[in-house]
């Protein structure tokens, strides 16, 4: 791969955060609005209907479903899994806001279900849903999406909370072009289940309950072994990592832990985004929607540029400076839609103010 191509991808990603940005070194420098209004998503003129389908059968015989939202026009399209949260023990793909927005942007949006840890159960679920059942299911979804005739062979994911953890996991594990995603967006995810500060955080007591229940252990070594940060290598797929300053559903150390591991490993194909306020995961989708879609477009474009895979190790992170770079007009989202030409981004430490 010629260095010029890598540089071209870097310029694209430097402009992919398509909102008004203010660079920041620490979250404490930004005023904290109280209360935090929920950003309103861009309304769709006509809701996109979904099709419920079985995407795989889990190893315990559980039928696994997704709700498929098809873009307009003729496929095939890049597929994006929408992975729900719920503390690893609850949740379903019933919320359509994110999937509809992605389908309207030209992606085959697939809102998936996966087995749940106790007390949650899917219909027909036999296993307890402990690690690694859930991530095994997500890998089945990645593989099924890639093989789907409506998909062009490229698969990404957008996950919130526990779903963001699963997104990071399937970005770091598996085989490129098979059960590893090509690009991911992680909203308020837990990445280090063994982080000491997170486990005793009095403002987020559910964190310890959720991760120990999911892993079925309180042993720090076992928790760490199941954590996405334990699987980070330089071959990880491009990730857009987002959290809010006072995230109501996630300890504040989770995002810095993931970023530190990425940096220590030499990974540069990621962006970090911190938004003001206390909203959690998909609740701030209206604020980051355009940025997320732009990041997906760049990540999918990189698949074709780097030997037909998503291994963009030295390609995707913008220059670590305070300068801004415009989005290249050569970056196109699906169906020829350009992700906000002329948008600008600073270095990867970023603060967005809600509208």
PDB file of N, CA and C in Angstrom, residues 6-16 315-319 325-328:
ATOM      1  N   UNK A   6      -2.737   6.014   2.238  1.00  0.00           N
ATOM      2  CA  UNK A   6      -2.989   6.140   3.665  1.00  0.00           C
ATOM      3  C   UNK A   6      -3.249   7.592   4.027  1.00  0.00           C
ATOM      4  N   UNK A   7      -2.450   8.493   3.452  1.00  0.00           N
ATOM      5  CA  UNK A   7      -2.630   9.902   3.757  1.00  0.00           C
ATOM      6  C   UNK A   7      -4.003  10.367   3.315  1.00  0.00           C
ATOM      7  N   UNK A   8      -4.469   9.866   2.152  1.00  0.00           N
ATOM      8  CA  UNK A   8      -5.785  10.247   1.658  1.00  0.00           C
ATOM      9  C   UNK A   8      -6.874   9.831   2.630  1.00  0.00           C
ATOM     10  N   UNK A   9      -6.752   8.625   3.191  1.00  0.00           N
ATOM     11  CA  UNK A   9      -7.752   8.156   4.147  1.00  0.00           C
ATOM     12  C   UNK A   9      -7.695   8.999   5.407  1.00  0.00           C
ATOM     13  N   UNK A  10      -6.491   9.385   5.840  1.00  0.00           N
ATOM     14  CA  UNK A  10      -6.355  10.205   7.040  1.00  0.00           C
ATOM     15  C   UNK A  10      -7.071  11.540   6.856  1.00  0.00           C
ATOM     16  N   UNK A  11      -6.950  12.135   5.672  1.00  0.00           N
ATOM     17  CA  UNK A  11      -7.618  13.402   5.417  1.00  0.00           C
ATOM     18  C   UNK A  11      -9.126  13.218   5.466  1.00  0.00           C
ATOM     19  N   UNK A  12      -9.620  12.114   4.914  1.00  0.00           N
ATOM     20  CA  UNK A  12     -11.049  11.846   4.960  1.00  0.00           C
ATOM     21  C   UNK A  12     -11.541  11.753   6.386  1.00  0.00           C
ATOM     22  N   UNK A  13     -10.871  10.966   7.210  1.00  0.00           N
ATOM     23  CA  UNK A  13     -11.346  10.747   8.568  1.00  0.00           C
ATOM     24  C   UNK A  13     -11.229  12.009   9.402  1.00  0.00           C
ATOM     25  N   UNK A  14     -10.237  12.830   9.105  1.00  0.00           N
ATOM     26  CA  UNK A  14     -10.084  14.068   9.865  1.00  0.00           C
ATOM     27  C   UNK A  14     -11.290  14.966   9.721  1.00  0.00           C
ATOM     28  N   UNK A  15     -12.037  14.804   8.641  1.00  0.00           N
ATOM     29  CA  UNK A  15     -13.215  15.634   8.439  1.00  0.00           C
ATOM     30  C   UNK A  15     -14.517  14.935   8.683  1.00  0.00           C
ATOM     31  N   UNK A  16     -14.485  13.728   9.231  1.00  0.00           N
ATOM     32  CA  UNK A  16     -15.718  12.948   9.290  1.00  0.00           C
ATOM     33  C   UNK A  16     -16.636  13.358  10.416  1.00  0.00           C
ATOM     34  N   UNK A 315      -3.695   4.262   8.838  1.00  0.00           N
ATOM     35  CA  UNK A 315      -4.367   5.087   7.875  1.00  0.00           C
ATOM     36  C   UNK A 315      -5.406   6.031   8.418  1.00  0.00           C
ATOM     37  N   UNK A 316      -6.135   5.674   9.449  1.00  0.00           N
ATOM     38  CA  UNK A 316      -7.395   6.341   9.677  1.00  0.00           C
ATOM     39  C   UNK A 316      -7.412   7.427  10.730  1.00  0.00           C
ATOM     40  N   UNK A 317      -6.441   7.513  11.619  1.00  0.00           N
ATOM     41  CA  UNK A 317      -6.530   8.532  12.660  1.00  0.00           C
ATOM     42  C   UNK A 317      -6.025   9.876  12.143  1.00  0.00           C
ATOM     43  N   UNK A 318      -6.764  10.981  12.424  1.00  0.00           N
ATOM     44  CA  UNK A 318      -6.317  12.294  11.980  1.00  0.00           C
ATOM     45  C   UNK A 318      -5.054  12.730  12.708  1.00  0.00           C
ATOM     46  N   UNK A 319      -4.383  13.720  12.132  1.00  0.00           N
ATOM     47  CA  UNK A 319      -3.168  14.238  12.749  1.00  0.00           C
ATOM     48  C   UNK A 319      -3.463  14.740  14.155  1.00  0.00           C
ATOM     49  N   UNK A 325      -9.116  19.912   9.097  1.00  0.00           N
ATOM     50  CA  UNK A 325      -8.986  19.490   7.714  1.00  0.00           C
ATOM     51  C   UNK A 325     -10.377  19.305   7.141  1.00  0.00           C
ATOM     52  N   UNK A 326     -10.631  19.760   5.902  1.00  0.00           N
ATOM     53  CA  UNK A 326     -11.953  19.587   5.317  1.00  0.00           C
ATOM     54  C   UNK A 326     -12.171  18.159   4.865  1.00  0.00           C
ATOM     55  N   UNK A 327     -13.437  17.754   4.838  1.00  0.00           N
ATOM     56  CA  UNK A 327     -13.782  16.453   4.292  1.00  0.00           C
ATOM     57  C   UNK A 327     -13.523  16.460   2.803  1.00  0.00           C
ATOM     58  N   UNK A 328     -12.818  15.461   2.328  1.00  0.00           N
ATOM     59  CA  UNK A 328     -12.563  15.356   0.906  1.00  0.00           C
ATOM     60  C   UNK A 328     -13.856  15.111   0.157  1.00  0.00           C
TER      61      UNK A 328
END
